[in-house]
Amino acid sequence: MPGKPQNQFTLQNPLTQYPHPPFPAQGQPAPGLDAHMQPKPDHGETTYTGFGRLVGRRALITGADSGIGRAVAIAFAREGADIALNYLPTEERDAREVVQLIETEGRKVVALPGDLKDPRFCSQLVDQAHEQLDGLDILVNVAGKQVARKDIGQITHEQFDHTLKTNVYALFWLCQAAVPLMPAGATIINTASIQSYQPSATLLDYATTKAAIVAFTKALAKQVIERGIRVNAVAPGPIWTVLQPSGGQPPEKIPDFGGHTPMKRPGQPAECAPLYVLLASQESSYITGEVFGVTGGNPLP
Ligand code: NAD
Ligand code: MG
């Protein structure tokens, strides 16, 4: 039996802290809803304790309705940040839950749904977040598209284009709009993947984008440190989110998802969030251009 999650400071055995495979077979159309996952992921709703590490910061988080983005939004709010959330309009149900959780913390929250494949939307999103939060100190790029295909011949030009637009072009458009608005001390955090370094045969287009995000992060970090802005990336391994049973993995891989890591289980979104908090806060003042794994024991190079 997995141990009962308490908070991120309680001493626990990480091997038994969260559910293990086998998981129930399941699937839903992309982008999917957290609300329909079995078992429910832990985004820190009852397990994340904040200590004011981001008091007064203003953060824009993409993909913030579900999965890793939701966990980051909850953690940032509990650390004292005001938050603008982006997600797709079809994800309103998940997003409403996040809005409520942030409001419960007494923080300001602005919901800005829209499609990041559109460059105009990306620049409007940054402008609106900046305006409605009265400034922008943190940009967290979490939104991502992942569609598993066994053969290169099955990847349509449209899929390739949408994966590249969502994961790479949007990152460029959002950072390009945000950098001029950000003060010294601001931070950008991107979401790479273990796929950046150890690509799966079934994730040709996705892994390509995740490798690009690593290079983008390092190059942008060298450029914008002149302005006092830091840029880092988080590279998760298998994390129990709706990305996977909504086409991110072949359906037959879901029951054993995460079972091949040294910890023999997938990570939970709540296990990623503390790293985003560290990278957003002044505690990481001498860290930029780095990529940090959250992989359950599969080392990054
Ligand atoms: P998720 O499905 O909960 O989050 C992905 C989010 O991306 C969606 O909620 C959606 O809001 C957003 N999105 C997708 N297309 C969009 C578009 N065109 N416009 C606006 N938003 C769009 O899944 P997650 O696992 O939390 O994914 C978050 C990030 O973590 C992604 O970048 C993913 O590549 C990365 N990641 C996930 C895993 C994993 O195993 N779950 C591993 C490594 C990296
Ligand atoms: Mg979602």
mmCIF file of C-alpha atoms and ligand atoms in Angstrom:
data_model
loop_
_atom_site.group_PDB
_atom_site.id
_atom_site.type_symbol
_atom_site.label_atom_id
_atom_site.label_comp_id
_atom_site.label_asym_id
_atom_site.label_seq_id
_atom_site.Cartn_x
_atom_site.Cartn_y
_atom_site.Cartn_z
ATOM 1 C CA MET A 1 0.000 0.000 0.000
ATOM 2 C CA PRO A 2 1.394 3.439 -0.843
ATOM 3 C CA GLY A 3 2.017 5.647 2.186
ATOM 4 C CA LYS A 4 -0.408 8.486 2.714
ATOM 5 C CA PRO A 5 1.016 11.729 1.306
ATOM 6 C CA GLN A 6 1.343 14.316 4.073
ATOM 7 C CA ASN A 7 3.387 17.312 3.000
ATOM 8 C CA GLN A 8 6.657 17.869 1.218
ATOM 9 C CA PHE A 9 8.572 18.027 4.517
ATOM 10 C CA THR A 10 7.359 14.847 6.208
ATOM 11 C CA LEU A 11 9.978 12.081 6.147
ATOM 12 C CA GLN A 12 8.648 9.357 3.869
ATOM 13 C CA ASN A 13 10.001 6.497 1.793
ATOM 14 C CA PRO A 14 9.832 7.771 -1.803
ATOM 15 C CA LEU A 15 9.370 4.215 -3.053
ATOM 16 C CA THR A 16 6.033 3.854 -1.257
ATOM 17 C CA GLN A 17 4.968 7.515 -1.084
ATOM 18 C CA TYR A 18 2.731 7.335 -4.161
ATOM 19 C CA PRO A 19 0.843 4.771 -6.285
ATOM 20 C CA HIS A 20 2.687 2.139 -8.300
ATOM 21 C CA PRO A 21 1.754 0.291 -11.469
ATOM 22 C CA PRO A 22 -0.343 -1.526 -12.434
ATOM 23 C CA PHE A 23 -2.802 1.293 -13.151
ATOM 24 C CA PRO A 24 -6.280 0.848 -14.646
ATOM 25 C CA ALA A 25 -6.386 0.968 -18.453
ATOM 26 C CA GLN A 26 -7.847 4.341 -19.437
ATOM 27 C CA GLY A 27 -7.962 6.862 -22.260
ATOM 28 C CA GLN A 28 -9.536 10.180 -23.208
ATOM 29 C CA PRO A 29 -9.301 12.551 -26.152
ATOM 30 C CA ALA A 30 -6.501 15.177 -25.988
ATOM 31 C CA PRO A 31 -5.939 17.434 -24.120
ATOM 32 C CA GLY A 32 -7.982 15.469 -21.563
ATOM 33 C CA LEU A 33 -9.104 16.373 -18.066
ATOM 34 C CA ASP A 34 -7.380 15.621 -14.777
ATOM 35 C CA ALA A 35 -10.862 15.206 -13.381
ATOM 36 C CA HIS A 36 -11.187 11.888 -15.302
ATOM 37 C CA MET A 37 -7.893 10.283 -14.252
ATOM 38 C CA GLN A 38 -7.746 7.095 -12.199
ATOM 39 C CA PRO A 39 -6.055 7.284 -9.687
ATOM 40 C CA LYS A 40 -6.214 11.079 -9.222
ATOM 41 C CA PRO A 41 -2.801 12.730 -9.505
ATOM 42 C CA ASP A 42 -1.425 14.639 -6.523
ATOM 43 C CA HIS A 43 -0.955 18.303 -7.474
ATOM 44 C CA GLY A 44 -0.297 19.336 -3.883
ATOM 45 C CA GLU A 45 -3.926 20.240 -3.168
ATOM 46 C CA THR A 46 -3.623 18.759 0.327
ATOM 47 C CA THR A 47 0.130 18.132 0.421
ATOM 48 C CA TYR A 48 1.950 21.387 -0.460
ATOM 49 C CA THR A 49 2.861 23.728 2.405
ATOM 50 C CA GLY A 50 4.155 27.197 1.463
ATOM 51 C CA PHE A 51 6.487 29.487 3.405
ATOM 52 C CA GLY A 52 6.241 32.814 1.627
ATOM 53 C CA ARG A 53 9.156 32.172 -0.736
ATOM 54 C CA LEU A 54 7.448 34.092 -3.593
ATOM 55 C CA VAL A 55 5.569 36.792 -1.703
ATOM 56 C CA GLY A 56 4.455 39.589 -4.022
ATOM 57 C CA ARG A 57 5.740 37.904 -7.208
ATOM 58 C CA ARG A 58 3.592 37.961 -10.335
ATOM 59 C CA ALA A 59 3.687 34.773 -12.412
ATOM 60 C CA LEU A 60 2.292 33.669 -15.768
ATOM 61 C CA ILE A 61 1.980 29.875 -16.019
ATOM 62 C CA THR A 62 0.968 28.079 -19.231
ATOM 63 C CA GLY A 63 -0.686 24.652 -19.100
ATOM 64 C CA ALA A 64 -1.777 25.617 -15.593
ATOM 65 C CA ASP A 65 -5.124 23.797 -15.516
ATOM 66 C CA SER A 66 -3.790 20.279 -15.004
ATOM 67 C CA GLY A 67 -0.753 18.156 -14.309
ATOM 68 C CA ILE A 68 2.587 19.815 -13.639
ATOM 69 C CA GLY A 69 1.252 23.322 -14.394
ATOM 70 C CA ARG A 70 -1.537 22.927 -11.850
ATOM 71 C CA ALA A 71 0.942 21.770 -9.208
ATOM 72 C CA VAL A 72 3.167 24.774 -9.967
ATOM 73 C CA ALA A 73 0.179 27.145 -9.710
ATOM 74 C CA ILE A 74 -0.867 25.730 -6.328
ATOM 75 C CA ALA A 75 2.691 25.851 -4.965
ATOM 76 C CA PHE A 76 3.338 29.394 -6.228
ATOM 77 C CA ALA A 77 0.062 30.643 -4.710
ATOM 78 C CA ARG A 78 0.910 29.043 -1.363
ATOM 79 C CA GLU A 79 4.328 30.741 -1.536
ATOM 80 C CA GLY A 80 2.559 34.091 -1.929
ATOM 81 C CA ALA A 81 2.532 34.785 -5.683
ATOM 82 C CA ASP A 82 -0.310 36.236 -7.768
ATOM 83 C CA ILE A 83 -0.954 34.153 -10.853
ATOM 84 C CA ALA A 84 -2.166 34.329 -14.454
ATOM 85 C CA LEU A 85 -3.222 30.918 -15.783
ATOM 86 C CA ASN A 86 -3.246 29.886 -19.431
ATOM 87 C CA TYR A 87 -4.884 26.711 -20.754
ATOM 88 C CA LEU A 88 -7.067 25.639 -23.687
ATOM 89 C CA PRO A 89 -10.731 26.704 -23.595
ATOM 90 C CA THR A 90 -11.821 23.009 -23.523
ATOM 91 C CA GLU A 91 -10.010 22.638 -20.198
ATOM 92 C CA GLU A 92 -12.219 25.138 -18.365
ATOM 93 C CA ARG A 93 -13.432 22.487 -15.897
ATOM 94 C CA ASP A 94 -9.895 21.731 -14.667
ATOM 95 C CA ALA A 95 -8.989 25.437 -14.734
ATOM 96 C CA ARG A 96 -11.951 26.406 -12.503
ATOM 97 C CA GLU A 97 -10.653 24.060 -9.785
ATOM 98 C CA VAL A 98 -7.233 25.736 -9.943
ATOM 99 C CA VAL A 99 -8.773 29.222 -9.812
ATOM 100 C CA GLN A 100 -10.678 28.236 -6.672
ATOM 101 C CA LEU A 101 -7.608 26.750 -5.012
ATOM 102 C CA ILE A 102 -5.632 29.959 -5.627
ATOM 103 C CA GLU A 103 -8.466 32.169 -4.418
ATOM 104 C CA THR A 104 -8.580 30.101 -1.231
ATOM 105 C CA GLU A 105 -4.980 31.173 -0.622
ATOM 106 C CA GLY A 106 -6.075 34.803 -0.841
ATOM 107 C CA ARG A 107 -3.932 35.425 -3.923
ATOM 108 C CA LYS A 108 -4.988 37.213 -7.096
ATOM 109 C CA VAL A 109 -5.697 34.869 -10.016
ATOM 110 C CA VAL A 110 -6.416 35.756 -13.633
ATOM 111 C CA ALA A 111 -7.664 33.078 -16.067
ATOM 112 C CA LEU A 112 -6.501 33.679 -19.656
ATOM 113 C CA PRO A 113 -7.556 30.716 -21.828
ATOM 114 C CA GLY A 114 -6.392 30.504 -25.440
ATOM 115 C CA ASP A 115 -4.377 28.589 -28.022
ATOM 116 C CA LEU A 116 -0.599 29.064 -27.871
ATOM 117 C CA LYS A 117 -0.210 27.941 -31.490
ATOM 118 C CA ASP A 118 -1.298 31.473 -32.422
ATOM 119 C CA PRO A 119 1.552 34.027 -32.217
ATOM 120 C CA ARG A 120 -0.841 36.935 -31.720
ATOM 121 C CA PHE A 121 -2.502 35.174 -28.824
ATOM 122 C CA CYS A 122 0.923 34.548 -27.223
ATOM 123 C CA SER A 123 1.872 38.217 -27.221
ATOM 124 C CA GLN A 124 -1.603 39.278 -26.043
ATOM 125 C CA LEU A 125 -1.380 36.700 -23.248
ATOM 126 C CA VAL A 126 1.870 38.162 -21.946
ATOM 127 C CA ASP A 127 0.521 41.723 -22.227
ATOM 128 C CA GLN A 128 -2.687 40.818 -20.402
ATOM 129 C CA ALA A 129 -0.879 38.962 -17.634
ATOM 130 C CA HIS A 130 1.468 41.933 -17.207
ATOM 131 C CA GLU A 131 -1.399 44.402 -17.140
ATOM 132 C CA GLN A 132 -3.776 42.461 -14.912
ATOM 133 C CA LEU A 133 -1.121 41.390 -12.388
ATOM 134 C CA ASP A 134 0.431 44.851 -12.427
ATOM 135 C CA GLY A 135 3.791 43.458 -13.579
ATOM 136 C CA LEU A 136 5.456 40.177 -14.525
ATOM 137 C CA ASP A 137 8.299 38.590 -12.529
ATOM 138 C CA ILE A 138 8.007 34.915 -13.482
ATOM 139 C CA LEU A 139 7.146 33.131 -16.746
ATOM 140 C CA VAL A 140 6.651 29.378 -16.426
ATOM 141 C CA ASN A 141 6.266 27.555 -19.738
ATOM 142 C CA VAL A 142 4.585 24.251 -18.963
ATOM 143 C CA ALA A 143 2.102 23.794 -21.846
ATOM 144 C CA GLY A 144 3.068 20.960 -24.156
ATOM 145 C CA LYS A 145 1.724 18.612 -26.816
ATOM 146 C CA GLN A 146 2.705 14.928 -26.986
ATOM 147 C CA VAL A 147 1.187 12.395 -29.389
ATOM 148 C CA ALA A 148 2.744 8.915 -29.545
ATOM 149 C CA ARG A 149 3.133 7.294 -32.995
ATOM 150 C CA LYS A 150 4.920 4.031 -33.693
ATOM 151 C CA ASP A 151 6.072 4.918 -37.218
ATOM 152 C CA ILE A 152 7.336 8.123 -38.838
ATOM 153 C CA GLY A 153 4.795 7.485 -41.609
ATOM 154 C CA GLN A 154 1.967 7.927 -39.092
ATOM 155 C CA ILE A 155 3.038 11.424 -38.067
ATOM 156 C CA THR A 156 0.940 13.768 -40.175
ATOM 157 C CA HIS A 157 2.368 17.105 -41.238
ATOM 158 C CA GLU A 158 -0.340 18.677 -39.123
ATOM 159 C CA GLN A 159 0.725 16.781 -35.991
ATOM 160 C CA PHE A 160 4.374 17.692 -36.578
ATOM 161 C CA ASP A 161 3.419 21.333 -37.059
ATOM 162 C CA HIS A 162 1.172 21.450 -33.981
ATOM 163 C CA THR A 163 3.769 19.786 -31.749
ATOM 164 C CA LEU A 164 6.483 22.184 -32.907
ATOM 165 C CA LYS A 165 4.181 25.216 -32.611
ATOM 166 C CA THR A 166 2.973 24.349 -29.109
ATOM 167 C CA ASN A 167 6.279 23.237 -27.622
ATOM 168 C CA VAL A 168 8.847 25.441 -29.393
ATOM 169 C CA TYR A 169 7.331 28.354 -31.342
ATOM 170 C CA ALA A 170 5.068 29.353 -28.446
ATOM 171 C CA LEU A 171 8.068 29.286 -26.106
ATOM 172 C CA PHE A 172 9.837 31.709 -28.436
ATOM 173 C CA TRP A 173 6.780 33.964 -28.857
ATOM 174 C CA LEU A 174 6.080 34.067 -25.099
ATOM 175 C CA CYS A 175 9.689 34.753 -24.092
ATOM 176 C CA GLN A 176 10.080 37.377 -26.807
ATOM 177 C CA ALA A 177 7.036 39.227 -25.475
ATOM 178 C CA ALA A 178 7.901 38.772 -21.793
ATOM 179 C CA VAL A 179 11.597 39.685 -21.608
ATOM 180 C CA PRO A 180 11.164 43.432 -22.297
ATOM 181 C CA LEU A 181 8.479 43.627 -19.585
ATOM 182 C CA MET A 182 10.440 41.808 -16.875
ATOM 183 C CA PRO A 183 12.488 43.492 -14.124
ATOM 184 C CA ALA A 184 15.972 42.435 -13.007
ATOM 185 C CA GLY A 185 15.502 39.451 -10.698
ATOM 186 C CA ALA A 186 12.795 37.977 -12.923
ATOM 187 C CA THR A 187 12.964 34.313 -13.927
ATOM 188 C CA ILE A 188 11.835 32.131 -16.807
ATOM 189 C CA ILE A 189 11.359 28.397 -16.263
ATOM 190 C CA ASN A 190 10.854 26.058 -19.218
ATOM 191 C CA THR A 191 9.699 22.464 -19.193
ATOM 192 C CA ALA A 192 11.982 20.053 -21.031
ATOM 193 C CA SER A 193 11.894 16.273 -20.501
ATOM 194 C CA ILE A 194 14.054 13.210 -20.098
ATOM 195 C CA GLN A 195 12.999 12.852 -23.768
ATOM 196 C CA SER A 196 15.402 15.733 -24.515
ATOM 197 C CA TYR A 197 18.258 13.264 -23.896
ATOM 198 C CA GLN A 198 16.810 9.742 -24.140
ATOM 199 C CA PRO A 199 14.186 9.942 -26.904
ATOM 200 C CA SER A 200 11.610 7.154 -27.225
ATOM 201 C CA ALA A 201 11.021 5.697 -30.687
ATOM 202 C CA THR A 202 7.323 6.568 -30.345
ATOM 203 C CA LEU A 203 7.929 10.255 -29.568
ATOM 204 C CA LEU A 204 9.939 11.435 -32.589
ATOM 205 C CA ASP A 205 8.385 14.892 -32.992
ATOM 206 C CA TYR A 206 7.902 15.476 -29.254
ATOM 207 C CA ALA A 207 11.459 14.454 -28.298
ATOM 208 C CA THR A 208 12.781 16.763 -31.014
ATOM 209 C CA THR A 209 10.972 19.706 -29.411
ATOM 210 C CA LYS A 210 12.200 18.811 -25.937
ATOM 211 C CA ALA A 211 15.823 18.750 -27.153
ATOM 212 C CA ALA A 212 15.220 22.172 -28.727
ATOM 213 C CA ILE A 213 13.919 23.512 -25.397
ATOM 214 C CA VAL A 214 17.224 22.605 -23.710
ATOM 215 C CA ALA A 215 19.279 24.564 -26.261
ATOM 216 C CA PHE A 216 16.787 27.454 -26.216
ATOM 217 C CA THR A 217 17.009 27.625 -22.411
ATOM 218 C CA LYS A 218 20.813 27.708 -22.361
ATOM 219 C CA ALA A 219 21.134 30.286 -25.156
ATOM 220 C CA LEU A 220 18.422 32.588 -23.785
ATOM 221 C CA ALA A 221 19.972 32.367 -20.310
ATOM 222 C CA LYS A 222 23.318 33.638 -21.654
ATOM 223 C CA GLN A 223 21.547 36.462 -23.470
ATOM 224 C CA VAL A 224 19.177 37.826 -20.841
ATOM 225 C CA ILE A 225 21.467 37.616 -17.813
ATOM 226 C CA GLU A 226 22.619 41.036 -19.070
ATOM 227 C CA ARG A 227 19.188 42.225 -17.910
ATOM 228 C CA GLY A 228 19.386 40.328 -14.598
ATOM 229 C CA ILE A 229 16.885 37.722 -15.818
ATOM 230 C CA ARG A 230 17.577 34.027 -15.182
ATOM 231 C CA VAL A 231 16.349 31.123 -17.358
ATOM 232 C CA ASN A 232 16.322 27.450 -16.343
ATOM 233 C CA ALA A 233 14.489 24.271 -17.286
ATOM 234 C CA VAL A 234 12.955 21.321 -15.482
ATOM 235 C CA ALA A 235 13.217 17.935 -17.231
ATOM 236 C CA PRO A 236 10.663 15.490 -15.827
ATOM 237 C CA GLY A 237 10.698 11.743 -16.310
ATOM 238 C CA PRO A 238 7.356 9.884 -16.335
ATOM 239 C CA ILE A 239 4.831 11.958 -14.375
ATOM 240 C CA TRP A 240 1.260 10.826 -13.697
ATOM 241 C CA THR A 241 -0.678 13.427 -15.707
ATOM 242 C CA VAL A 242 -3.492 13.437 -18.236
ATOM 243 C CA LEU A 243 -0.984 14.104 -21.045
ATOM 244 C CA GLN A 244 -0.176 10.380 -21.041
ATOM 245 C CA PRO A 245 -3.620 8.666 -21.246
ATOM 246 C CA SER A 246 -4.852 11.276 -23.768
ATOM 247 C CA GLY A 247 -2.543 10.075 -26.570
ATOM 248 C CA GLY A 248 0.889 10.824 -25.079
ATOM 249 C CA GLN A 249 1.550 7.094 -24.725
ATOM 250 C CA PRO A 250 0.262 4.128 -26.686
ATOM 251 C CA PRO A 251 -2.754 2.970 -24.591
ATOM 252 C CA GLU A 252 -1.137 -0.374 -23.744
ATOM 253 C CA LYS A 253 1.696 1.463 -21.937
ATOM 254 C CA ILE A 254 -0.564 3.214 -19.406
ATOM 255 C CA PRO A 255 -1.014 0.318 -16.929
ATOM 256 C CA ASP A 256 2.771 0.051 -16.435
ATOM 257 C CA PHE A 257 3.497 3.797 -16.719
ATOM 258 C CA GLY A 258 6.602 4.730 -14.696
ATOM 259 C CA GLY A 259 7.292 1.096 -13.801
ATOM 260 C CA HIS A 260 10.667 1.083 -15.570
ATOM 261 C CA THR A 261 12.262 3.815 -13.459
ATOM 262 C CA PRO A 262 14.534 2.862 -10.542
ATOM 263 C CA MET A 263 11.678 3.952 -8.239
ATOM 264 C CA LYS A 264 9.301 1.654 -10.171
ATOM 265 C CA ARG A 265 6.531 4.251 -10.169
ATOM 266 C CA PRO A 266 5.685 7.485 -11.995
ATOM 267 C CA GLY A 267 6.290 10.801 -10.291
ATOM 268 C CA GLN A 268 3.385 12.994 -9.242
ATOM 269 C CA PRO A 269 2.967 16.616 -10.370
ATOM 270 C CA ALA A 270 3.406 17.640 -6.706
ATOM 271 C CA GLU A 271 6.923 16.176 -6.791
ATOM 272 C CA CYS A 272 7.896 18.572 -9.618
ATOM 273 C CA ALA A 273 6.524 21.789 -8.109
ATOM 274 C CA PRO A 274 9.187 22.415 -5.403
ATOM 275 C CA LEU A 275 11.888 22.647 -8.089
ATOM 276 C CA TYR A 276 9.906 25.281 -9.988
ATOM 277 C CA VAL A 277 9.515 27.204 -6.714
ATOM 278 C CA LEU A 278 13.267 27.098 -6.087
ATOM 279 C CA LEU A 279 14.061 28.240 -9.642
ATOM 280 C CA ALA A 280 11.490 31.055 -9.444
ATOM 281 C CA SER A 281 12.693 32.350 -6.086
ATOM 282 C CA GLN A 282 15.737 34.407 -5.178
ATOM 283 C CA GLU A 283 17.170 31.306 -3.475
ATOM 284 C CA SER A 284 18.468 30.221 -6.902
ATOM 285 C CA SER A 285 20.132 33.597 -7.613
ATOM 286 C CA TYR A 286 23.391 32.061 -8.945
ATOM 287 C CA ILE A 287 21.680 29.409 -11.096
ATOM 288 C CA THR A 288 20.921 30.080 -14.755
ATOM 289 C CA GLY A 289 21.065 28.124 -18.016
ATOM 290 C CA GLU A 290 20.626 24.816 -16.167
ATOM 291 C CA VAL A 291 18.373 21.824 -16.683
ATOM 292 C CA PHE A 292 17.234 19.813 -13.655
ATOM 293 C CA GLY A 293 15.818 16.293 -13.799
ATOM 294 C CA VAL A 294 12.843 14.970 -11.815
ATOM 295 C CA THR A 295 13.072 11.421 -13.082
ATOM 296 C CA GLY A 296 12.714 8.849 -10.314
ATOM 297 C CA GLY A 297 16.347 7.898 -10.712
ATOM 298 C CA ASN A 298 17.076 7.843 -14.460
ATOM 299 C CA PRO A 299 19.960 10.316 -14.619
ATOM 300 C CA LEU A 300 20.174 13.071 -17.202
ATOM 301 C CA PRO A 301 23.537 13.265 -19.015
HETATM 302 P P1 NAD B 1 -1.028 18.212 -18.973
HETATM 303 O O1 NAD B 1 -1.808 17.663 -20.085
HETATM 304 O O2 NAD B 1 -1.685 18.282 -17.658
HETATM 305 O O3 NAD B 1 -0.469 19.659 -19.341
HETATM 306 C C1 NAD B 1 -0.215 20.062 -20.641
HETATM 307 C C2 NAD B 1 -0.990 21.335 -20.867
HETATM 308 O O4 NAD B 1 -0.571 21.916 -22.108
HETATM 309 C C3 NAD B 1 -2.489 21.149 -21.008
HETATM 310 O O5 NAD B 1 -3.149 21.218 -19.763
HETATM 311 C C4 NAD B 1 -2.881 22.323 -21.911
HETATM 312 O O6 NAD B 1 -3.423 23.363 -21.135
HETATM 313 C C5 NAD B 1 -1.572 22.812 -22.481
HETATM 314 N N1 NAD B 1 -1.636 22.917 -23.941
HETATM 315 C C6 NAD B 1 -1.456 21.949 -24.866
HETATM 316 N N2 NAD B 1 -1.626 22.473 -26.095
HETATM 317 C C7 NAD B 1 -1.895 23.803 -25.929
HETATM 318 C C8 NAD B 1 -2.157 24.885 -26.819
HETATM 319 N N3 NAD B 1 -2.140 24.727 -28.148
HETATM 320 N N4 NAD B 1 -2.417 26.113 -26.293
HETATM 321 C C9 NAD B 1 -2.438 26.294 -24.945
HETATM 322 N N5 NAD B 1 -2.179 25.303 -24.059
HETATM 323 C C10 NAD B 1 -1.914 24.086 -24.557
HETATM 324 O O7 NAD B 1 0.302 17.321 -18.878
HETATM 325 P P2 NAD B 1 1.696 17.523 -18.102
HETATM 326 O O8 NAD B 1 2.325 16.208 -18.102
HETATM 327 O O9 NAD B 1 1.497 18.247 -16.835
HETATM 328 O O10 NAD B 1 2.509 18.411 -19.121
HETATM 329 C C11 NAD B 1 3.126 19.607 -18.751
HETATM 330 C C12 NAD B 1 4.512 19.690 -19.389
HETATM 331 O O11 NAD B 1 5.350 18.696 -18.840
HETATM 332 C C13 NAD B 1 4.536 19.507 -20.899
HETATM 333 O O12 NAD B 1 5.420 20.451 -21.473
HETATM 334 C C14 NAD B 1 5.119 18.114 -21.042
HETATM 335 O O13 NAD B 1 5.808 17.967 -22.264
HETATM 336 C C15 NAD B 1 6.056 18.087 -19.868
HETATM 337 N N6 NAD B 1 6.470 16.755 -19.462
HETATM 338 C C16 NAD B 1 5.546 15.860 -18.986
HETATM 339 C C17 NAD B 1 5.969 14.584 -18.622
HETATM 340 C C18 NAD B 1 5.006 13.551 -18.112
HETATM 341 O O14 NAD B 1 5.387 12.390 -18.006
HETATM 342 N N7 NAD B 1 3.773 13.900 -17.793
HETATM 343 C C19 NAD B 1 7.325 14.246 -18.726
HETATM 344 C C20 NAD B 1 8.226 15.188 -19.204
HETATM 345 C C21 NAD B 1 7.784 16.436 -19.566
HETATM 346 MG MG MG B 2 -4.945 20.177 -19.105
#
